[in-house]
């Protein structure tokens, strides 16, 4: 039987943070995820590294946690963070009384909120509505790349002996006299079932935590809360721009590289697998968003997407926007199941803190005295300037830094060596995200890559301006040549799956230029390559 001291269920930011923390303390830990890593809420959100400003009135504890963790992540994970800063703006339709409560809340929570004049605000953000904006403040918000952060956490965990398995689904637990002894799992591709022996299980499954609890025979108050977002094909804002009012739909704009994300909605749903979006949801977000940016509809929309927040609802607690954004740790020994923990709620911004708190409890159970070091030690070492200079000869102007933070030190060195020795490896597979053939080949060789979406989450192919128009078939060809498993043989099936994933987010925003580009996509793949929505012919 395969064994680990601690098994962590869930490959989102919280689970990955726990894996890193336990591994650094010398605990033998194994993370299992039923899909690919960072496939749920940790990648299906607006990418905001909170200053805590959004919670300064209703949830000061969450606000204080956010500002502290914001500063920590900017230090230990700076390769994943864009310190663009944030701006809160009150519109003429917003309650002036709330502004005073917010100023006091920020001061009480330790958040620096600097008032600026309207002239200064319009200079920093020229597209703001001069008709509606009445006051503005600067806060230390930032943008963070969840995909890059996830794989850096994995690389860090591996250095300390941490292990992980993807496409491995939990189907049950082995318990003896109320004490947990192991986890029963199933390989998603082969159907093989087996057991992993362990002393402790951590349920960090996010919106799925309630389902995992039922398998273990315990009830967990988790309410999946769907949020829909819109990605624009332009950097509309220079800062994270928030509405200065009680948090609601469509009141935040987050810049990410060359795009902007508008979010988000809040809708309680029964199934965390529901990541559907509708034209009505898109229209609602646009209608609210254009109160802050009047010319919002002039900008081309790339896609819409949705994720499911795992809100913790204690008995008698509020749901939806009224639910706390704090987190809860549950030791289910109180429910008669020794060795089973659940961690739920919280924010991406606070994942490191959440991991530290639960790992303190786990280590106390295991009599491990090693202290948490995750707030001090950088997640991964930086790529050297010498290696970056070697790479600049082959990458587009800003592609070097992107590749360095995506790949990490060792992979980056191998990719640069390929670029130096093999002219064909310099071909750009994805022009939008500056991804070379050498990088895609490097990633495809890894044993965690089973489909083209796995490659996307590691490299960002298909996530730029063309949404996969020109990189899909190129990436599929590399995947078919380099993929180290049987999934690579069905390359047309994998291509269709990838295109359908892109289409899912484009369909609700089929307007203007987006509609015309979709016709071009159809012409390339359906008419020229005979790759349709059904099985490839």
Coordinates of C-alpha atoms in Angstrom, one line a residue:
X1 CA 0.0 0.0 0.0
X2 CA 1.2 3.5 -0.9
X3 CA 1.6 5.6 2.3
X4 CA 2.0 9.2 3.5
X5 CA 1.8 10.7 6.9
X6 CA -0.7 13.3 5.7
X7 CA -2.9 13.2 2.6
X8 CA -4.3 16.5 1.4
X9 CA -7.4 16.5 -0.8
X10 CA -7.7 19.4 -3.2
X11 CA -5.2 21.0 -5.6
X12 CA -6.2 24.6 -5.2
X13 CA -4.1 27.3 -3.6
X14 CA -5.0 26.2 0.0
X15 CA -4.1 22.6 -0.6
X16 CA -0.8 23.5 -2.3
X17 CA 0.0 25.9 0.5
X18 CA -0.5 23.1 3.0
X19 CA 1.6 20.7 1.0
X20 CA 4.5 23.3 1.0
X21 CA 4.2 24.1 4.7
X22 CA 4.1 20.4 5.8
X23 CA 7.0 19.5 3.5
X24 CA 9.1 22.3 4.8
X25 CA 8.5 21.0 8.4
X26 CA 9.6 17.5 7.4
X27 CA 6.2 15.9 7.3
X28 CA 5.7 13.3 4.6
X29 CA 2.7 14.8 2.7
X30 CA 0.9 13.8 -0.5
X31 CA -1.6 15.9 -2.3
X32 CA -4.3 14.4 -4.5
X33 CA -6.5 16.2 -7.0
X34 CA -9.3 14.7 -9.1
X35 CA -8.5 17.0 -12.1
X36 CA -5.4 19.1 -12.9
X37 CA -4.0 21.4 -10.3
X38 CA -5.5 24.9 -9.8
X39 CA -8.6 23.9 -11.9
X40 CA -11.2 25.4 -9.5
X41 CA -11.7 28.7 -7.7
X42 CA -8.0 29.4 -7.4
X43 CA -7.8 30.0 -11.2
X44 CA -11.4 31.0 -11.8
X45 CA -11.4 34.4 -10.1
X46 CA -10.4 38.0 -10.9
X47 CA -6.7 37.5 -9.8
X48 CA -6.8 40.2 -7.1
X49 CA -4.2 40.2 -4.4
X50 CA -6.4 41.9 -1.8
X51 CA -5.3 44.9 0.3
X52 CA -8.3 44.1 2.4
X53 CA -10.1 47.3 1.4
X54 CA -13.1 45.4 0.2
X55 CA -13.7 44.0 3.7
X56 CA -12.7 47.0 5.7
X57 CA -16.3 47.8 6.7
X58 CA -18.1 44.4 7.1
X59 CA -15.3 42.0 8.0
X60 CA -12.3 43.7 9.7
X61 CA -10.6 40.4 10.7
X62 CA -10.6 39.3 7.0
X63 CA -9.3 42.8 6.0
X64 CA -6.4 42.6 8.5
X65 CA -5.5 39.1 7.3
X66 CA -5.5 40.3 3.7
X67 CA -3.2 43.3 4.1
X68 CA -0.7 41.2 6.1
X69 CA -0.7 38.3 3.6
X70 CA -0.6 40.8 0.7
X71 CA 2.8 42.1 2.0
X72 CA 4.1 38.6 2.6
X73 CA 3.2 37.3 -0.9
X74 CA 4.7 40.4 -2.5
X75 CA 7.9 39.4 -0.8
X76 CA 8.0 35.6 -1.2
X77 CA 6.2 35.2 -4.5
X78 CA 7.1 38.4 -6.3
X79 CA 7.5 36.6 -9.6
X80 CA 3.7 36.0 -9.6
X81 CA 2.7 39.4 -8.4
X82 CA 2.2 42.6 -10.4
X83 CA 2.2 45.5 -7.8
X84 CA 0.0 47.7 -9.8
X85 CA -1.7 49.3 -6.8
X86 CA -5.4 49.8 -6.3
X87 CA -7.9 52.7 -6.4
X88 CA -11.3 52.9 -4.7
X89 CA -13.7 55.3 -6.4
X90 CA -17.1 56.5 -5.1
X91 CA -19.6 57.4 -7.7
X92 CA -22.5 59.9 -7.4
X93 CA -24.9 57.0 -7.0
X94 CA -23.0 55.5 -4.1
X95 CA -23.8 56.3 -0.4
X96 CA -21.4 59.0 1.0
X97 CA -22.0 57.7 4.5
X98 CA -20.3 54.4 3.5
X99 CA -17.2 56.3 2.5
X100 CA -16.7 57.5 6.1
X101 CA -17.2 54.0 7.4
X102 CA -14.7 52.7 4.9
X103 CA -12.0 55.2 5.8
X104 CA -12.4 54.3 9.5
X105 CA -12.4 50.6 8.7
X106 CA -9.2 50.8 6.7
X107 CA -7.5 52.7 9.5
X108 CA -8.7 50.1 12.1
X109 CA -7.5 47.3 9.8
X110 CA -4.0 48.7 9.1
X111 CA -4.7 49.4 5.4
X112 CA -3.1 52.6 4.0
X113 CA -5.9 54.4 2.1
X114 CA -4.5 57.7 0.6
X115 CA -7.1 60.2 -0.6
X116 CA -6.3 61.8 -4.0
X117 CA -7.9 64.6 -6.0
X118 CA -10.2 63.9 -8.9
X119 CA -7.6 65.5 -11.2
X120 CA -5.0 63.0 -9.9
X121 CA -7.5 60.1 -10.2
X122 CA -8.3 61.0 -13.9
X123 CA -4.6 61.3 -14.6
X124 CA -3.9 57.9 -13.2
X125 CA -7.0 56.3 -14.8
X126 CA -7.9 58.4 -17.8
X127 CA -11.0 56.3 -18.7
X128 CA -12.8 56.8 -15.4
X129 CA -16.2 58.4 -15.7
X130 CA -15.8 62.2 -15.2
X131 CA -19.6 62.3 -14.9
X132 CA -20.0 59.9 -12.0
X133 CA -16.7 59.7 -10.0
X134 CA -16.8 61.9 -6.9
X135 CA -13.9 60.8 -4.8
X136 CA -10.9 58.4 -5.0
X137 CA -8.3 56.7 -2.7
X138 CA -5.2 54.7 -3.4
X139 CA -4.7 51.3 -1.6
X140 CA -2.0 48.6 -1.9
X141 CA -4.0 46.2 -4.0
X142 CA -2.1 44.1 -6.6
X143 CA -2.7 41.4 -9.3
X144 CA -1.5 37.9 -8.9
X145 CA -1.2 35.0 -11.4
X146 CA -2.8 31.9 -9.8
X147 CA -1.4 29.5 -12.3
X148 CA 2.2 30.6 -11.8
X149 CA 1.8 30.7 -8.1
X150 CA 0.4 27.1 -8.1
X151 CA 3.3 25.6 -10.0
X152 CA 5.8 27.5 -7.9
X153 CA 4.3 26.1 -4.8
X154 CA 4.6 22.6 -6.3
X155 CA 8.2 23.2 -7.2
X156 CA 9.0 24.4 -3.7
X157 CA 7.1 21.4 -2.1
X158 CA 9.1 19.0 -4.2
X159 CA 12.4 20.4 -3.0
X160 CA 11.3 19.3 0.5
X161 CA 10.0 15.9 -0.5
X162 CA 6.3 16.8 -1.1
X163 CA 4.4 14.7 -3.6
X164 CA 1.2 15.1 -5.6
X165 CA -1.1 13.1 -7.9
X166 CA -3.5 14.7 -10.4
X167 CA -6.5 13.1 -12.0
X168 CA -6.9 11.0 -8.8
X169 CA -10.4 11.1 -7.3
X170 CA -11.3 10.3 -3.7
X171 CA -14.0 7.6 -3.6
X172 CA -14.0 6.6 0.1
X173 CA -12.1 6.3 3.4
X174 CA -10.8 3.5 5.5
X175 CA -11.6 3.9 9.2
X176 CA -11.3 1.6 12.2
X177 CA -13.2 2.4 15.4
X178 CA -13.6 6.0 14.5
X179 CA -10.0 6.5 13.5
X180 CA -9.0 7.3 9.9
X181 CA -6.4 4.9 8.4
X182 CA -6.4 5.6 4.7
X183 CA -8.0 7.1 1.6
X184 CA -9.5 5.1 -1.3
X185 CA -8.9 6.7 -4.7
X186 CA -9.5 6.1 -8.4
X187 CA -7.3 6.9 -11.3
X188 CA -9.5 9.1 -13.7
X189 CA -8.0 7.6 -16.8
X190 CA -7.4 3.9 -16.1
X191 CA -10.2 3.4 -13.6
X192 CA -7.8 1.7 -11.3
X193 CA -8.8 1.9 -7.6
X194 CA -6.4 1.6 -4.7
X195 CA -5.8 2.8 -1.1
X196 CA -3.3 5.3 0.3
X197 CA -2.5 4.7 3.9
X198 CA -2.1 7.8 6.2
X199 CA -2.4 9.1 9.7
X200 CA -4.2 12.4 8.8
X201 CA -6.4 13.6 6.0
X202 CA -6.9 17.3 5.2
X203 CA -10.1 18.1 3.3
X204 CA -9.1 21.2 1.3
X205 CA -11.4 20.6 -1.6
X206 CA -13.0 24.1 -1.6
X207 CA -16.5 24.0 -3.0
X208 CA -16.3 20.2 -3.1
X209 CA -15.5 20.0 0.7
X210 CA -19.1 19.1 1.5
X211 CA -19.0 16.1 -0.8
X212 CA -15.7 14.9 0.6
X213 CA -17.2 15.2 4.1
X214 CA -20.2 13.1 3.2
X215 CA -17.8 10.3 2.0
X216 CA -16.3 10.5 5.4
X217 CA -19.6 10.6 7.2
X218 CA -19.5 14.2 8.5
X219 CA -21.5 17.3 7.7
X220 CA -19.7 20.4 6.6
X221 CA -21.4 23.7 6.0
X222 CA -20.1 24.7 2.6
X223 CA -22.1 26.7 0.1
X224 CA -20.7 26.9 -3.4
X225 CA -21.2 30.5 -4.6
X226 CA -20.7 31.1 -8.4
X227 CA -19.1 34.2 -9.6
X228 CA -19.0 35.2 -13.3
X229 CA -16.2 37.4 -14.8
X230 CA -15.4 39.1 -18.1
X231 CA -12.0 39.3 -19.7
X232 CA -11.3 42.3 -22.0
X233 CA -8.7 42.3 -24.7
X234 CA -7.1 45.5 -23.4
X235 CA -5.6 47.0 -20.3
X236 CA -8.5 49.3 -19.6
X237 CA -7.1 50.2 -16.1
X238 CA -3.6 50.8 -14.7
X239 CA -4.6 50.0 -11.1
X240 CA -7.1 47.6 -9.6
X241 CA -10.2 49.8 -9.6
X242 CA -12.9 49.2 -7.0
X243 CA -16.2 50.9 -6.4
X244 CA -16.3 52.5 -3.0
X245 CA -19.6 51.0 -1.8
X246 CA -20.9 47.8 -0.2
X247 CA -19.5 44.9 -2.2
X248 CA -21.7 44.0 -5.0
X249 CA -21.7 42.6 -8.6
X250 CA -19.5 44.1 -11.3
X251 CA -17.6 46.6 -9.1
X252 CA -14.0 45.6 -9.6
X253 CA -11.6 45.9 -12.6
X254 CA -8.2 44.0 -12.3
X255 CA -5.4 44.5 -14.8
X256 CA -3.5 41.3 -15.8
X257 CA -0.7 41.7 -18.3
X258 CA -2.3 43.1 -21.4
X259 CA -5.9 42.3 -20.4
X260 CA -8.4 43.5 -17.8
X261 CA -10.9 41.3 -15.8
X262 CA -14.2 42.7 -14.7
X263 CA -16.0 40.9 -11.9
X264 CA -17.8 39.5 -10.3
X265 CA -21.3 38.2 -9.6
X266 CA -22.5 36.1 -6.6
X267 CA -25.0 33.3 -7.0
X268 CA -25.5 30.3 -4.7
X269 CA -25.5 27.1 -6.6
X270 CA -25.9 23.4 -5.6
X271 CA -23.0 22.0 -7.6
X272 CA -19.5 23.5 -7.6
X273 CA -19.0 21.9 -11.0
X274 CA -21.3 24.5 -12.5
X275 CA -19.0 27.0 -14.2
X276 CA -21.5 28.0 -16.9
X277 CA -22.0 31.6 -17.9
X278 CA -24.9 33.3 -19.7
X279 CA -25.4 36.3 -21.9
X280 CA -27.7 37.7 -19.2
X281 CA -24.9 37.5 -16.6
X282 CA -22.5 39.2 -19.0
X283 CA -25.0 42.0 -19.7
X284 CA -25.6 42.6 -16.0
X285 CA -21.8 43.0 -15.4
X286 CA -21.4 45.3 -18.3
X287 CA -24.4 47.5 -17.3
X288 CA -22.9 47.9 -13.8
X289 CA -19.3 48.3 -15.0
X290 CA -20.1 51.1 -17.4
X291 CA -21.1 53.2 -14.5
X292 CA -17.4 53.5 -13.6
X293 CA -16.1 53.4 -17.2
X294 CA -18.7 54.9 -19.5
X295 CA -17.0 53.7 -22.7
X296 CA -16.7 50.1 -21.5
X297 CA -18.6 48.6 -24.4
X298 CA -16.1 50.0 -26.8
X299 CA -13.6 47.5 -25.7
X300 CA -13.5 44.0 -27.2
X301 CA -14.4 41.2 -24.9
X302 CA -12.2 38.0 -25.0
X303 CA -14.4 35.7 -23.0
X304 CA -16.5 35.1 -19.9
X305 CA -15.7 32.6 -17.3
X306 CA -17.0 31.5 -13.8
X307 CA -15.7 29.9 -10.6
X308 CA -17.2 28.7 -7.4
X309 CA -16.3 30.2 -4.1
X310 CA -16.3 27.8 -1.1
X311 CA -18.2 29.9 1.4
X312 CA -18.3 28.5 4.9
X313 CA -21.8 28.7 6.4
X314 CA -21.9 27.8 10.1
X315 CA -25.3 26.9 11.6
X316 CA -27.5 30.0 11.3
X317 CA -24.9 31.8 9.3
X318 CA -25.6 34.1 6.3
X319 CA -25.0 33.1 2.7
X320 CA -23.9 34.8 -0.6
X321 CA -22.6 38.4 -0.2
X322 CA -23.5 38.2 3.5
X323 CA -21.2 35.3 4.3
X324 CA -17.8 36.0 5.9
X325 CA -14.8 35.8 3.6
X326 CA -12.8 34.4 6.6
X327 CA -11.9 30.8 6.9
X328 CA -12.6 27.9 9.2
X329 CA -10.6 24.9 10.4
X330 CA -12.6 21.9 11.6
X331 CA -11.0 19.0 13.5
X332 CA -13.6 16.2 13.0
X333 CA -12.5 14.3 16.1
X334 CA -15.4 16.3 17.6
X335 CA -17.6 14.4 15.1
X336 CA -16.2 11.1 16.1
X337 CA -13.7 10.8 13.3
X338 CA -10.1 11.1 14.5
X339 CA -7.4 12.2 12.0
X340 CA -9.8 14.1 9.6
X341 CA -9.5 17.9 9.2
X342 CA -11.4 20.3 7.0
X343 CA -10.3 23.8 6.0
X344 CA -12.8 25.9 4.1
X345 CA -13.6 29.5 3.2
X346 CA -11.0 32.2 3.0
X347 CA -9.5 33.9 0.0
X348 CA -6.6 33.2 -2.5
X349 CA -4.8 36.1 -0.8
X350 CA -4.9 34.3 2.6
X351 CA -4.0 30.8 1.4
X352 CA -0.5 30.9 3.1
X353 CA -2.0 31.9 6.4
X354 CA -4.7 29.3 6.2
X355 CA -2.0 26.7 5.5
X356 CA 0.1 27.9 8.5
X357 CA -2.9 27.7 10.9
X358 CA -4.0 24.2 10.0
X359 CA -0.4 22.9 9.8
X360 CA 0.2 24.1 13.3
X361 CA -2.7 22.0 14.5
X362 CA -1.6 19.0 12.4
X363 CA 1.9 19.2 13.7
X364 CA 0.7 19.3 17.3
X365 CA -1.1 16.1 16.7
X366 CA 2.0 14.5 15.1
X367 CA 4.3 15.9 17.8
X368 CA 6.3 17.8 15.2
X369 CA 7.9 20.9 16.7
X370 CA 9.3 22.5 13.5
X371 CA 8.0 26.0 13.1
X372 CA 6.4 27.5 10.0
X373 CA 8.8 29.2 7.7
X374 CA 6.6 29.9 4.7
X375 CA 6.3 33.7 5.4
X376 CA 10.1 34.2 5.3
X377 CA 11.5 31.9 2.6
X378 CA 10.9 32.8 -1.1
X379 CA 8.7 30.2 -2.8
X380 CA 11.2 29.6 -5.6
X381 CA 14.7 31.0 -6.4
X382 CA 14.8 33.6 -9.1
X383 CA 16.2 32.9 -12.5
X384 CA 19.6 34.5 -12.7
X385 CA 20.2 37.7 -14.8
X386 CA 22.9 35.8 -16.7
X387 CA 20.4 33.1 -17.9
X388 CA 17.9 35.8 -18.8
X389 CA 20.5 37.6 -20.9
X390 CA 21.2 34.4 -22.7
X391 CA 17.4 34.0 -23.4
X392 CA 16.9 37.5 -24.6
X393 CA 18.6 36.6 -27.9
X394 CA 15.7 34.3 -28.8
X395 CA 12.6 35.7 -27.0
X396 CA 10.4 38.7 -28.0
X397 CA 11.1 41.8 -25.9
X398 CA 9.0 41.0 -22.9
X399 CA 8.8 37.2 -23.3
X400 CA 11.9 36.5 -21.3
X401 CA 10.5 37.6 -17.9
X402 CA 7.2 35.7 -18.6
X403 CA 9.0 32.5 -19.4
X404 CA 11.3 32.8 -16.4
X405 CA 8.5 33.1 -13.9
X406 CA 6.5 30.3 -15.6
X407 CA 9.3 27.8 -15.9
X408 CA 11.5 28.3 -12.9
X409 CA 15.3 28.0 -12.7
X410 CA 15.9 24.5 -14.0
X411 CA 13.3 24.3 -16.7
X412 CA 14.3 27.8 -17.9
X413 CA 17.9 26.7 -18.3
X414 CA 16.9 23.6 -20.3
X415 CA 14.6 25.7 -22.5
X416 CA 17.4 28.3 -23.2
X417 CA 19.8 25.5 -24.0
X418 CA 17.3 24.2 -26.6
X419 CA 16.8 27.6 -28.0
X420 CA 20.6 28.1 -28.4
X421 CA 21.2 24.7 -30.1
X422 CA 18.0 24.1 -32.1
X423 CA 16.7 26.8 -34.5
X424 CA 13.3 25.2 -34.9
X425 CA 12.7 25.2 -31.2
X426 CA 12.5 29.1 -31.4
X427 CA 9.2 29.0 -33.3
X428 CA 6.4 30.8 -31.4
X429 CA 3.6 28.4 -30.7
X430 CA 1.6 31.1 -29.1
X431 CA 2.3 34.7 -30.2
X432 CA -0.1 36.2 -27.8
X433 CA 1.6 34.9 -24.7
X434 CA 5.1 34.6 -26.2
X435 CA 5.4 30.8 -25.8
X436 CA 8.1 29.0 -27.8
X437 CA 8.1 25.5 -29.1
X438 CA 11.0 24.7 -26.7
X439 CA 8.8 25.7 -23.7
X440 CA 5.8 23.6 -24.9
X441 CA 8.1 20.6 -25.5
X442 CA 9.6 21.0 -22.1
X443 CA 6.2 21.0 -20.4
X444 CA 4.7 18.2 -22.5
X445 CA 7.5 15.8 -21.3
X446 CA 6.3 16.0 -17.7
X447 CA 4.2 13.1 -16.4
X448 CA 1.4 15.4 -15.2
X449 CA 0.4 16.5 -18.7
X450 CA -2.6 14.5 -20.0
X451 CA -4.3 17.0 -22.4
X452 CA -3.8 20.4 -24.0
X453 CA -5.6 22.2 -21.2
X454 CA -2.9 20.9 -18.9
X455 CA -0.3 22.6 -21.2
X456 CA -2.4 25.7 -21.2
X457 CA -2.4 26.0 -17.4
X458 CA 1.3 25.7 -17.4
X459 CA 2.2 28.0 -20.3
X460 CA -1.0 30.2 -21.0
X461 CA -1.3 29.1 -24.6
X462 CA -4.8 29.9 -25.9
X463 CA -5.4 32.5 -23.2
X464 CA -4.4 35.6 -25.2
X465 CA -5.9 37.7 -27.9
X466 CA -6.8 35.0 -30.4
X467 CA -8.1 32.5 -27.8
X468 CA -6.5 29.6 -29.5
X469 CA -7.1 30.4 -33.1
X470 CA -3.5 29.9 -34.2
X471 CA -1.8 28.1 -31.3
X472 CA -4.3 25.3 -30.9
X473 CA -3.2 23.2 -33.8
X474 CA 0.5 24.0 -33.2
X475 CA 0.3 23.0 -29.6
X476 CA -1.6 19.8 -30.5
X477 CA 1.1 18.8 -32.9
X478 CA 3.8 19.2 -30.2
X479 CA 1.6 17.4 -27.7
X480 CA 1.2 14.5 -30.1
X481 CA 4.9 14.3 -30.7
X482 CA 6.1 14.8 -27.1
X483 CA 3.3 13.6 -24.8
X484 CA 4.5 10.7 -22.7
X485 CA 1.2 8.9 -22.2
X486 CA -1.6 7.3 -24.2
X487 CA -3.7 10.4 -24.2
X488 CA -1.4 12.1 -26.7
X489 CA -2.2 9.4 -29.3
X490 CA -5.8 10.8 -29.7
X491 CA -4.6 14.2 -30.8
X492 CA -7.7 15.2 -32.7
X493 CA -9.9 14.4 -29.7
X494 CA -7.6 16.4 -27.5
X495 CA -7.7 19.3 -30.0
X496 CA -11.5 19.2 -30.0
X497 CA -11.6 19.2 -26.2
X498 CA -9.4 22.2 -26.1
X499 CA -11.4 24.2 -28.7
X500 CA -14.6 23.4 -26.9
X501 CA -13.1 24.8 -23.7
X502 CA -12.3 28.0 -25.5
X503 CA -15.7 28.1 -27.1
X504 CA -17.4 27.7 -23.7
X505 CA -16.2 31.1 -22.6
X506 CA -16.6 32.8 -26.0
X507 CA -20.2 31.8 -26.6
X508 CA -21.8 34.2 -24.1
X509 CA -19.9 37.2 -25.5
X510 CA -20.6 36.7 -29.3
X511 CA -20.8 40.3 -30.3
X512 CA -19.1 42.5 -32.9
X513 CA -15.4 41.6 -33.4
X514 CA -15.7 38.6 -31.2
X515 CA -18.4 37.1 -33.4
X516 CA -16.3 37.8 -36.5
X517 CA -13.3 36.1 -35.0
X518 CA -15.4 33.1 -34.0
X519 CA -16.3 32.7 -37.7
X520 CA -12.6 32.7 -38.5
X521 CA -12.0 30.0 -35.9
X522 CA -14.8 27.9 -37.4
X523 CA -13.3 28.3 -40.9
X524 CA -9.8 27.2 -39.8
X525 CA -10.9 24.2 -37.7
X526 CA -14.2 23.0 -39.0
X527 CA -13.9 23.8 -42.7
X528 CA -10.2 23.4 -43.3
X529 CA -9.3 20.7 -40.7
X530 CA -12.8 19.0 -40.3
X531 CA -12.6 19.4 -36.5
X532 CA -16.2 19.9 -35.3
X533 CA -18.1 20.0 -32.1
X534 CA -18.7 16.3 -32.4
X535 CA -16.2 13.5 -32.7
X536 CA -13.5 14.3 -35.3
X537 CA -14.1 12.6 -38.6

